[in-house]
Coordinates of C-alpha atoms and ligand atoms in Angstrom, one line a residue:
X346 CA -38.1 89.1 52.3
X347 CA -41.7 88.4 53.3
X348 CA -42.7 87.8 56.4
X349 CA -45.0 85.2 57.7
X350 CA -48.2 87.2 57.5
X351 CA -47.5 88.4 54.1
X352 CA -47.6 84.7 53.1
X353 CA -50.2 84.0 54.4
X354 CA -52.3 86.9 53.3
X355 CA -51.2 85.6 49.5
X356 CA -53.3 82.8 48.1
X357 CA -50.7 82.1 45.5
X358 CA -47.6 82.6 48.4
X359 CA -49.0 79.3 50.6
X360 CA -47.2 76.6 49.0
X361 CA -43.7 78.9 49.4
X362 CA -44.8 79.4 53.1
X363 CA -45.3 75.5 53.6
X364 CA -42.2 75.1 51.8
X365 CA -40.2 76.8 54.0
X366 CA -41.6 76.5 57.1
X367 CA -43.9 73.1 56.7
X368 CA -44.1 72.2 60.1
X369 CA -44.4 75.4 61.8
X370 CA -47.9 75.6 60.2
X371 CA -50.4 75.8 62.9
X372 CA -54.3 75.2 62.8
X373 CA -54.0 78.9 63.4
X374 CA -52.3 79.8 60.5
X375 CA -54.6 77.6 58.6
X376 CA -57.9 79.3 59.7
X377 CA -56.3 82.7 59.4
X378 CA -55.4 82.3 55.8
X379 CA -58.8 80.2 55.6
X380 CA -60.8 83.4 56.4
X381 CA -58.5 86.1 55.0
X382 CA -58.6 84.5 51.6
X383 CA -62.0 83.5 51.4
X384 CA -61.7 79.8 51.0
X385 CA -65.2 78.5 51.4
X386 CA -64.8 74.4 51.0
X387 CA -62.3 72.0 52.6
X388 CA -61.6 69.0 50.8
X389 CA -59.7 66.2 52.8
X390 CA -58.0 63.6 51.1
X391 CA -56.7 60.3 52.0
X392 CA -55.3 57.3 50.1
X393 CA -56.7 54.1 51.7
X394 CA -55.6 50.2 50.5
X395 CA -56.2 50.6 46.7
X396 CA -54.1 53.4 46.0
X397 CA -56.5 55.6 44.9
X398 CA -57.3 59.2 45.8
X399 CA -60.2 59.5 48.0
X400 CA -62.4 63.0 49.2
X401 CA -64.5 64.2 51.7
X402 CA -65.9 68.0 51.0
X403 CA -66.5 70.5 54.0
X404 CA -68.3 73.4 53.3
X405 CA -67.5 76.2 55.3
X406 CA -70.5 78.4 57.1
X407 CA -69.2 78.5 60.7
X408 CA -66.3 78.9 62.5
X409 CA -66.6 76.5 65.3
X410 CA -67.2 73.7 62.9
X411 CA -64.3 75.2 61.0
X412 CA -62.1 74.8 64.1
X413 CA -63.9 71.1 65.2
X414 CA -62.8 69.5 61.7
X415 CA -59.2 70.7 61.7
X416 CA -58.7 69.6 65.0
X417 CA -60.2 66.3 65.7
X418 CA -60.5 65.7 61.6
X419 CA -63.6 63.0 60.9
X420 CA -64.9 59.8 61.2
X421 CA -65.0 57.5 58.0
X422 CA -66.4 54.1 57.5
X423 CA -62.9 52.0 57.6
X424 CA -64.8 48.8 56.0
X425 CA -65.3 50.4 53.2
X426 CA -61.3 52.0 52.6
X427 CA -59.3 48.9 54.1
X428 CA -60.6 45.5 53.4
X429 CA -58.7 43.8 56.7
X430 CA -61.8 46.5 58.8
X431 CA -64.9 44.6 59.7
X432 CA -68.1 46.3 59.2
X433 CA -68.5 45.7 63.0
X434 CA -65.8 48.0 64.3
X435 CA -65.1 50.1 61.3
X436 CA -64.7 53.9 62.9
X437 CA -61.9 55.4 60.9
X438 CA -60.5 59.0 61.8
X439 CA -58.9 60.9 58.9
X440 CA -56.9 63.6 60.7
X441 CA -55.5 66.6 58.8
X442 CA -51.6 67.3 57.7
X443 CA -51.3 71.1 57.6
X444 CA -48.5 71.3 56.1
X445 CA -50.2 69.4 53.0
X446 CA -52.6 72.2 52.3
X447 CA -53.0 73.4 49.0
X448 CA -55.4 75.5 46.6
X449 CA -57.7 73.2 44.6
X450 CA -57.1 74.6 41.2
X451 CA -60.1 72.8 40.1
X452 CA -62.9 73.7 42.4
X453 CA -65.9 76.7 41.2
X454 CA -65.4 78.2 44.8
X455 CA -62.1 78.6 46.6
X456 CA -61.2 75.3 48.0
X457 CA -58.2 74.1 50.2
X458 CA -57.3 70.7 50.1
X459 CA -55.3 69.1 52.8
X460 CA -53.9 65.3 53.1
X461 CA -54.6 63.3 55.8
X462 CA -53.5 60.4 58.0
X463 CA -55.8 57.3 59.7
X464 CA -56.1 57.1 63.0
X465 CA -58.4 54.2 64.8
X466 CA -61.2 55.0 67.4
X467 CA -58.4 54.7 70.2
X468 CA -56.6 57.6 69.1
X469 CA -53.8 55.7 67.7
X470 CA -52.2 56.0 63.9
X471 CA -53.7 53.1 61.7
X472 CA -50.7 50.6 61.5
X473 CA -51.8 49.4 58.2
X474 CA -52.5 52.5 56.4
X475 CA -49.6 52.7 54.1
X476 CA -49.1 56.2 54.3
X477 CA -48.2 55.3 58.1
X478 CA -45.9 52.2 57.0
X479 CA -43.7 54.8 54.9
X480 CA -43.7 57.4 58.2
X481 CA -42.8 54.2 60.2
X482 CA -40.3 53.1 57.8
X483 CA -38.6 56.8 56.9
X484 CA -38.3 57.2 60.7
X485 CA -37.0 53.8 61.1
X486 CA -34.3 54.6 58.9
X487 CA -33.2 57.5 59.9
X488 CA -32.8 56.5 63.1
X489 CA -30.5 53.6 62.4
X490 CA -28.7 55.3 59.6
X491 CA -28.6 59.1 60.4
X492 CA -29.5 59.9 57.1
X493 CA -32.7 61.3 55.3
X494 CA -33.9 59.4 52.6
X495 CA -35.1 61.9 49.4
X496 CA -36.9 60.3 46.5
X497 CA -38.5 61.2 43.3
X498 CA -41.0 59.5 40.7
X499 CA -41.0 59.5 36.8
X500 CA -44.6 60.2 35.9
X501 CA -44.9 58.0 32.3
X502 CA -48.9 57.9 31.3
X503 CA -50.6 57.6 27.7
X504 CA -53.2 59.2 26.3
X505 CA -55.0 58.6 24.1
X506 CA -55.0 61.0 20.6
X507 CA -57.3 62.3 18.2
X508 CA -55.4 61.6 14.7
X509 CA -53.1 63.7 13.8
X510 CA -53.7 64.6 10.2
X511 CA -51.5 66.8 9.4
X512 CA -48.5 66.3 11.5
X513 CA -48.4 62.5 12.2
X514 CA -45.3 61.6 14.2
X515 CA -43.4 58.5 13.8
X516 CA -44.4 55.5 15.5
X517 CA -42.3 54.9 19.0
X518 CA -39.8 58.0 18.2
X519 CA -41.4 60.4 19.9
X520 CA -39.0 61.3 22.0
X521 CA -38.8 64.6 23.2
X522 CA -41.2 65.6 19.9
X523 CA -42.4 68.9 19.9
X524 CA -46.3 70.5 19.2
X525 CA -47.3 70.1 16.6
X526 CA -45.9 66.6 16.1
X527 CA -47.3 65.5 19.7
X528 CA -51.1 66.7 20.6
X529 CA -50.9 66.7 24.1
X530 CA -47.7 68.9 25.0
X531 CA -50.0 71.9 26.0
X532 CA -51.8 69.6 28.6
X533 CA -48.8 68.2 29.7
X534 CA -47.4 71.8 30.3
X535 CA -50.7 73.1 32.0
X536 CA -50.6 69.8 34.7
X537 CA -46.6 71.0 35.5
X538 CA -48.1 74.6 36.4
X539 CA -50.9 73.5 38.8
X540 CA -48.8 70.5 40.2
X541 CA -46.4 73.2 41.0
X542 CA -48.7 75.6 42.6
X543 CA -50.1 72.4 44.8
X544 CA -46.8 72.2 46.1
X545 CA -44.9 70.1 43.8
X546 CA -41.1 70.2 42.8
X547 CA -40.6 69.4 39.3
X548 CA -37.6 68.9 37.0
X549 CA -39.1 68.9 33.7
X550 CA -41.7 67.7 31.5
X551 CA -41.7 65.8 27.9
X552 CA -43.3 63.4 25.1
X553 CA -41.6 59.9 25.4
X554 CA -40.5 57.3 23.3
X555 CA -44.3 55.8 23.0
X556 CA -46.5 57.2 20.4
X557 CA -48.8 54.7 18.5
X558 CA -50.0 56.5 15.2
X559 CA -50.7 54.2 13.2
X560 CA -53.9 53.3 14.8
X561 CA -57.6 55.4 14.3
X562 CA -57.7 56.3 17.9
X563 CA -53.7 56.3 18.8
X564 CA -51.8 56.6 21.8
X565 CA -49.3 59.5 22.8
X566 CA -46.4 58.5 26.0
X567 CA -45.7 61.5 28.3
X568 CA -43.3 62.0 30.9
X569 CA -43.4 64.7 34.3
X570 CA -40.7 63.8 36.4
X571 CA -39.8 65.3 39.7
X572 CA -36.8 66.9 41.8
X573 CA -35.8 64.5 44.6
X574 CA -37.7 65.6 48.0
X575 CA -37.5 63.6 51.4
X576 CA -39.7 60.1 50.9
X577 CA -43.4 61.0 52.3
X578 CA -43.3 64.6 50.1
X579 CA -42.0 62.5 47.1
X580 CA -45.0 60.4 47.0
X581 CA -47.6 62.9 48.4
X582 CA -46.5 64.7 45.1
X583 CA -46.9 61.6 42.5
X584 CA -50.2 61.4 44.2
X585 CA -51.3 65.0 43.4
X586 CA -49.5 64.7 40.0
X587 CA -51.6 62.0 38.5
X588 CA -54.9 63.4 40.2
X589 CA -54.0 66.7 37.9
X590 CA -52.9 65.1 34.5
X591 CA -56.4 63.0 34.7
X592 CA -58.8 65.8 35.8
X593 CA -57.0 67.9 32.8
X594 CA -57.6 65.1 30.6
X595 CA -60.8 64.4 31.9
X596 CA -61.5 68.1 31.0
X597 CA -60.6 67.6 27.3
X598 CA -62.4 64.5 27.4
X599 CA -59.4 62.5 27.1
X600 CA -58.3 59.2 28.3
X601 CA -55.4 59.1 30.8
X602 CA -53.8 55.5 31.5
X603 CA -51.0 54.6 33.8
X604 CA -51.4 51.5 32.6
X605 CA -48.0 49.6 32.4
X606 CA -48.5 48.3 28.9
X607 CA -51.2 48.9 26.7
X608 CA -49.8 47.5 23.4
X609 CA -47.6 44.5 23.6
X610 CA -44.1 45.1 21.6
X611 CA -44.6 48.9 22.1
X612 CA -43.4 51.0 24.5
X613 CA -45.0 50.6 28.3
X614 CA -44.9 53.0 31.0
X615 CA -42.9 53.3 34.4
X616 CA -43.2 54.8 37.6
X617 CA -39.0 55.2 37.7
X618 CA -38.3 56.0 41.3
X619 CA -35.0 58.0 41.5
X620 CA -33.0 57.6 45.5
X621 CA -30.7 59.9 47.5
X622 CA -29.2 59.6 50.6
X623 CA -28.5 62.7 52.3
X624 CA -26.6 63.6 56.0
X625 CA -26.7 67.2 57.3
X626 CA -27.6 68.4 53.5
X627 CA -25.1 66.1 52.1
X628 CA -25.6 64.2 49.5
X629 CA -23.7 60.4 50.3
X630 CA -24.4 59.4 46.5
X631 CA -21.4 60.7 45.8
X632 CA -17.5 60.4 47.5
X633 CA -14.1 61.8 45.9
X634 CA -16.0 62.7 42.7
X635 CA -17.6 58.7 42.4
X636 CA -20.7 56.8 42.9
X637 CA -19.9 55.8 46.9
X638 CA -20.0 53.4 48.9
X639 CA -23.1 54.7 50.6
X640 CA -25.0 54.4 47.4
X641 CA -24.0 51.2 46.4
X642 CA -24.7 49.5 49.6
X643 CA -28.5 50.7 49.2
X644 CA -28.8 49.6 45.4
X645 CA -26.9 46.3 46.7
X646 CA -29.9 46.2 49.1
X647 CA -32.8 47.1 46.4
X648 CA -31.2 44.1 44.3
X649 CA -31.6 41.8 47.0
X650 CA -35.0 42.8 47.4
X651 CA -35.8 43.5 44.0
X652 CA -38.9 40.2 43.8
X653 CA -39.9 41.3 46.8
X654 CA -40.3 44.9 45.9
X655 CA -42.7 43.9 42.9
X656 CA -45.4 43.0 44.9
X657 CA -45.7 46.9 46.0
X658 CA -44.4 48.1 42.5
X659 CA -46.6 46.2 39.4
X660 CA -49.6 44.5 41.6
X661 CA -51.2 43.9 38.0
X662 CA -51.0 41.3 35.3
X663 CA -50.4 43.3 32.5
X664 CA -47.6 44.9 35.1
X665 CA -45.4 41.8 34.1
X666 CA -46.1 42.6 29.9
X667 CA -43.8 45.5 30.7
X668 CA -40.9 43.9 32.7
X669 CA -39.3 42.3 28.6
X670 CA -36.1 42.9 27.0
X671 CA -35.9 45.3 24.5
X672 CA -38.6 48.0 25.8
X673 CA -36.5 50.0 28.1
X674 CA -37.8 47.9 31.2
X675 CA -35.5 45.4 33.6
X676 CA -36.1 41.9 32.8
X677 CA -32.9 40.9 35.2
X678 CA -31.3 41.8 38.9
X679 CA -28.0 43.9 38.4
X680 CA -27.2 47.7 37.9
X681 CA -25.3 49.9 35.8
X682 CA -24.0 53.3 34.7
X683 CA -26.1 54.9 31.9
X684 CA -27.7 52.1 31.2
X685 CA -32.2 51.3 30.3
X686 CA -31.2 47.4 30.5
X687 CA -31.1 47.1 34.3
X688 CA -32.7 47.1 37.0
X689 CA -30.6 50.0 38.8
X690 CA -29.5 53.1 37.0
X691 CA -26.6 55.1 38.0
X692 CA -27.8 58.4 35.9
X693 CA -25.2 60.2 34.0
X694 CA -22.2 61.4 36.5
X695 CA -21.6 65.2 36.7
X696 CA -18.0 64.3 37.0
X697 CA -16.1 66.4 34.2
X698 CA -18.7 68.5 33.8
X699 CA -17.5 71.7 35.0
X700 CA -15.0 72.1 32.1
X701 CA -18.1 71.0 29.8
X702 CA -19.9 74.3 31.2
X703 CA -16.9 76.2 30.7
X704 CA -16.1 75.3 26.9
X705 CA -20.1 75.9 26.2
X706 CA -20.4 79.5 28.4
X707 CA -16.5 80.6 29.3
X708 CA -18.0 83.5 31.8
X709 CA -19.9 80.7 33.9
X710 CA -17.5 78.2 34.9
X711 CA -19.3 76.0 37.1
X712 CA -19.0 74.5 40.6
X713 CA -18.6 70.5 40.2
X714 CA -19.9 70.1 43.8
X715 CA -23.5 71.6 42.1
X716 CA -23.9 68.2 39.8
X717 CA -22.3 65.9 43.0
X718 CA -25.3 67.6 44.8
X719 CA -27.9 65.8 41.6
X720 CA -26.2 61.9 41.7
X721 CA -28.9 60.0 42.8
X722 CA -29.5 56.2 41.6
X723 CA -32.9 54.8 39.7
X724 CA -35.3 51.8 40.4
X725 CA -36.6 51.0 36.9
X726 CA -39.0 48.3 37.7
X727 CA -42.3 49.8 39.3
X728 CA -45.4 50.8 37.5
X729 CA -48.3 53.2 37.6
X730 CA -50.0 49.9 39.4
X731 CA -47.9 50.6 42.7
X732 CA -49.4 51.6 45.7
X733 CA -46.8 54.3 45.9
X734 CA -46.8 54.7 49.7
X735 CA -45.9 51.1 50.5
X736 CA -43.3 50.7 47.1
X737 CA -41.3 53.9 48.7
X738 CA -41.3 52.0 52.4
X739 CA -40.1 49.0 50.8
X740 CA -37.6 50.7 49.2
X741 CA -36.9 52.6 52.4
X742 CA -36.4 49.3 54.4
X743 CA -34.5 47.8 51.0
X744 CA -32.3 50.6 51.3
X745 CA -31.4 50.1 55.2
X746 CA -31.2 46.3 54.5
X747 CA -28.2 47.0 52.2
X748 CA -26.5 49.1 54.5
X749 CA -26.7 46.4 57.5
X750 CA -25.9 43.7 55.2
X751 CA -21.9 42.4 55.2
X752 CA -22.2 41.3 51.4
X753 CA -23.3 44.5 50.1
X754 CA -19.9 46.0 48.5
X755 CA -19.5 42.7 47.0
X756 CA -22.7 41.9 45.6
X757 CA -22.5 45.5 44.3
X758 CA -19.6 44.5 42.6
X759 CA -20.6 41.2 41.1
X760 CA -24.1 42.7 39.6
X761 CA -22.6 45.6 38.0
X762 CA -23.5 45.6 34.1
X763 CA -21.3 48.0 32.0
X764 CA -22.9 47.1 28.7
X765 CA -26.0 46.3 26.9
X766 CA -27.3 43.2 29.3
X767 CA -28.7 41.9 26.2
X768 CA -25.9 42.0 24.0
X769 CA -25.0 38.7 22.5
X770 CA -21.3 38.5 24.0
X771 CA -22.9 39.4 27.5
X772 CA -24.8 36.1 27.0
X773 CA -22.9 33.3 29.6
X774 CA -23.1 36.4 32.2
X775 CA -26.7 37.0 31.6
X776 CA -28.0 33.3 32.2
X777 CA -26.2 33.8 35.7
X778 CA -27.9 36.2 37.0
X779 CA -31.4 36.3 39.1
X780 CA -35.1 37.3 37.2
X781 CA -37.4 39.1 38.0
X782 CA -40.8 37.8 38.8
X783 CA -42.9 36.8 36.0
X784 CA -46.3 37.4 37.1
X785 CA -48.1 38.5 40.5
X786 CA -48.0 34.9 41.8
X787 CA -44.4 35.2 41.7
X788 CA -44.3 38.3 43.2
X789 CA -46.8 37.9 46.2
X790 CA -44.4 34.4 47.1
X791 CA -41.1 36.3 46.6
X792 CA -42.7 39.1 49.1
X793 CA -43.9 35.8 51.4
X794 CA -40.5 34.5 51.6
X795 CA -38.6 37.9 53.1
X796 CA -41.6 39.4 55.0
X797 CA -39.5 38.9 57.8
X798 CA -37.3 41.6 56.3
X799 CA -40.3 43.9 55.3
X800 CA -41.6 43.4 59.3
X801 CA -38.6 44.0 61.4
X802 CA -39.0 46.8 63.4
X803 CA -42.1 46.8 63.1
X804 CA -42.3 48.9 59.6
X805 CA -45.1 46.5 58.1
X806 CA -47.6 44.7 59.9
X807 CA -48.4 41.3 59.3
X808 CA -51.8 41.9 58.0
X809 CA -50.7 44.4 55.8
X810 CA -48.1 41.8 54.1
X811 CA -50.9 39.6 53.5
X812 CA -53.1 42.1 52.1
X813 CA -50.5 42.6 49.2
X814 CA -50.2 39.0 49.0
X815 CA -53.9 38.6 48.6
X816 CA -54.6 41.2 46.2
X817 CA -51.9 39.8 44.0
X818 CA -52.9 36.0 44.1
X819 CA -56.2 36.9 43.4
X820 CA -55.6 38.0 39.7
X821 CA -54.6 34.1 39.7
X822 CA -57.1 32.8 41.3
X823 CA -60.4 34.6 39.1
X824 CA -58.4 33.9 36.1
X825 CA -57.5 37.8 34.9
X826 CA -54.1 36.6 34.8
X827 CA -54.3 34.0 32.5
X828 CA -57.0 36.0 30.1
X829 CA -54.7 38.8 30.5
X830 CA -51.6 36.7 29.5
X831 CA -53.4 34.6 27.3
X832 CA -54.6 37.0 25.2
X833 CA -52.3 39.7 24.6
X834 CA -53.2 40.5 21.3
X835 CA -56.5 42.2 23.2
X836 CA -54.8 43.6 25.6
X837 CA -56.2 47.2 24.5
X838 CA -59.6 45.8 25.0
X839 CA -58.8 44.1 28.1
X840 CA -57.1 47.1 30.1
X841 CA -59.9 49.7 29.0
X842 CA -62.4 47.9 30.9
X843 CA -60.9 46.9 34.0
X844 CA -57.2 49.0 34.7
X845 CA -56.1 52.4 34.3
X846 CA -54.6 52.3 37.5
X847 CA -55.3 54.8 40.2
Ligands
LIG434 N1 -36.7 56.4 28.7 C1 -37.1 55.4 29.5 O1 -36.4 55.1 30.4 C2 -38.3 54.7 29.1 C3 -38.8 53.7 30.2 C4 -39.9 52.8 29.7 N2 -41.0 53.5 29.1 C5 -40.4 51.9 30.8 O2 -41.4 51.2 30.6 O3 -39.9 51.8 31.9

């Protein structure tokens, strides 16, 4: 085994170190490895009110300054990162999370990144800052519910393709293709390496169903999805994630959209978020070999919720292009087994599978509590337009709202779709059950009407609620929506200048 120093010694060994030990990580430790491995710039980053990553760069040509930044961080202009900060009063501190640290695999020097948090002039955490809502509401949860809350994301992005001469795929079946079919698998490898290294889990990467070929300058749909990690890490890693498929692409001179839908009738792109609830290293997904109660009290709670949760989830117009039948995307509030049509998927159950193991590879029968340990249950509506701190607190706070309320079993029960929603003999049920919103108008006054449920215990602040309100009404309001909507036909032209989404 290594020991501490030995990690620390290791450029490459950090990220294990911080892995196993993240908050044992000192500002010791830091400077230590800092001057043992030569690092020579610190780059903080921080995700203010838009969602975007933001960087400050440190170079490093003295110790005491060294020591000063890591442990009293820096003051930023707050006006200009949160719109509710007046220019008058606007002294930000952005204050280092060590245990965030990792090697800038793009820098010309060596470079160590860290994440940080907002704090106000006072010395107190930034109540607004969503990174601080999703501490507030994780913590929240955990202590009302004993449990740990783990989630991971489903990176989907485009980009965009040279033409493929030789080898053009087919369009929308590209599925899992393989070079030299797709372009863009070798990029899509390199990202998964230096996510890694920065500290992300991953469970695999591939081409998805989205590949436009028929057009001069076509479109390819990738897919990087993760392995579930408690909340904060699962969206610090999303974060990273897209920072390093767009700097790659940038490289190649590529264009990299998150965008939810950049060709009407064609494929769009998620942000899937996949939940687990976990007690002492349990997983509670799962109970006697089924989906448990556990489980289906928090997508009971996510389905209440589920207008609300849009406002965090697809803030832009072309957010509710995606949400149609027919594309892969929920249109309607139930859940289901297996199945693309609804809102909440219950992935494939592990149940059974150990024999399946043993028929394939008889010398390596398998444990069935292994695949019990993977269940974990899927919210299909967000898009790369989420502010991904504040969608995983609501989704936090959904989750503890279905396991306080007394309906959740049965609503659970009622909303659960074992078939193709859209089939025609499913009709009668489908006309009974709730929409989702159709635009953000909707969404912002769906969030309006349960903000009481979003505020209790203080996990959002008011202002914050209206923030997301006011972003969203605003695409109404200077007409984007209705150009957006109204013109969907130039929807290509329309995204390319104003969204690629953070
Ligand atoms: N395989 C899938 O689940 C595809 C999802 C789809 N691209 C979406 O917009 O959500």
């Amino acid at each position: 085994m290594m020991t501490r120093d030995e990690y620390l010694m290791d450029p490459n060994k950090l990220v294990q170190y911080l892995q196993k030990m993240p908050n044992e990580f000192t500002k010791e430790d830091l400077i230590r490895y800092i001057e043992e491995n030569g690092i020579q710039m610190i780059n903080f980053r921080y995700v203010a009110n838009d969602g975007k990553l933001k960087t400050l760069n440190f170079i490093i040509t003295d110790r005491n300054h060294l020591d000063n930044i890591l442990s009293t961080g820096e003051r930023v202009d707050g006006s200009s990162l949160f719109p509710f900060i007046e220019a008058g009063s606007s002294d930000l501190y952005v204050i280092p999370r060590f245990k965030t640290a990792f090697l800038n695999p793009f820098s010309e020097v060596p470079t160590l990144d860290i994440l940080c948090s907002f704090y106000t002039a006072q010395g107190e955490p930034l109540e607004s800052a969503p990174e601080h809502i999703l501490k507030k509401a994780h913590n929240c949860f955990k202590e009302k519910t004993g449990m740990t809350f783990k989630a991971m994301g489903e990176l989907e992005y485009y980009i965009k393709s040279t033409k493929a001469e030789l080898y053009p795929g087919e369009d929308q079946k590209g599925y899992h293709d393989s070079q030299p079919f797709t372009q863009w698998e070798n990029l899509r490898r390199e990202a998964m390496v230096l996510i890694a290294q920065c500290g992300g889990k991953i469970k695999y990467g591939h081409s998805e169903v989205g590949n436009f070929i028929l057009r001069e300058d076509g479109y390819e749909q990738h897919e990087i999805e993760f392995i579930p990690v408690e909340a904060e890490d699962a969206v610090d890693q999303l974060l990273i994630g897209k920072w390093i498929v767009r700097m790659l692409a940038a490289r190649e001179g590529a264009l990299v959209s998150w965008a939810p839908k950049i060709t009407v009738g064609k494929a769009g792109s998620g942000l899937h978020i996949h939940m687990m609830l976990e007690k002492d290293g349990q997983n509670l997904c799962v109970e006697n070999g089924k989906l448990s109660d556990t489980a289906k009290k928090g997508i009971a709670g996510i389905m209440d919720l589920a207008g609300p949760l849009t406002a965090f989830g697809n803030t832009i117009p072309t957010s509710y292009l995606r949400l149609v039948p027919h594309q892969e995307a929920p249109t309607y509030v139930c859940w289901g087994d297996r199945n693309r049509s609804v809102l909440v998927r219950v992935p494939l159950g592990w149940v059974g599978a150990s024999d399946m193991i043993k028929s394939v590879n008889p010398c390596e029968p398998a444990d069935p509590r292994d695949f019990s340990s993977k269940q974990t249950f899927e919210f299909r509506v967000p898009d790369g337009s989420a502010d991904i701190y504040s969608l995983m607190a609501g989704l936090i706070v959904a989750g503890q709202h279905g396991l306080e309320m007394d309906n959740s079993l049965q609503m659970a029960e009622d909303l659960y779709a074992d078939v193709d929603i859209f089939a025609p003999d499913y009709k009668e049920k489908l006309d009974a059950l709730k929409q989702l919103p159709t635009c953000c108008w909707e969404s912002a006054d769906c969030l309006l009407e349960k903000r009481e449920v979003f505020e209790r215990n203080g996990v959002f602040p008011k202002g914050s609620v209206d923030a997301v309100v006011k972003n969203l009404k605003l695409y109404e309001d200077n007409g984007l929506n209705d150009r957006i909507l109204g013109n969907v036909d130039k929807i290509m032209e329309i995204v390319d200048t104003y969204i690629h989404c953070m």
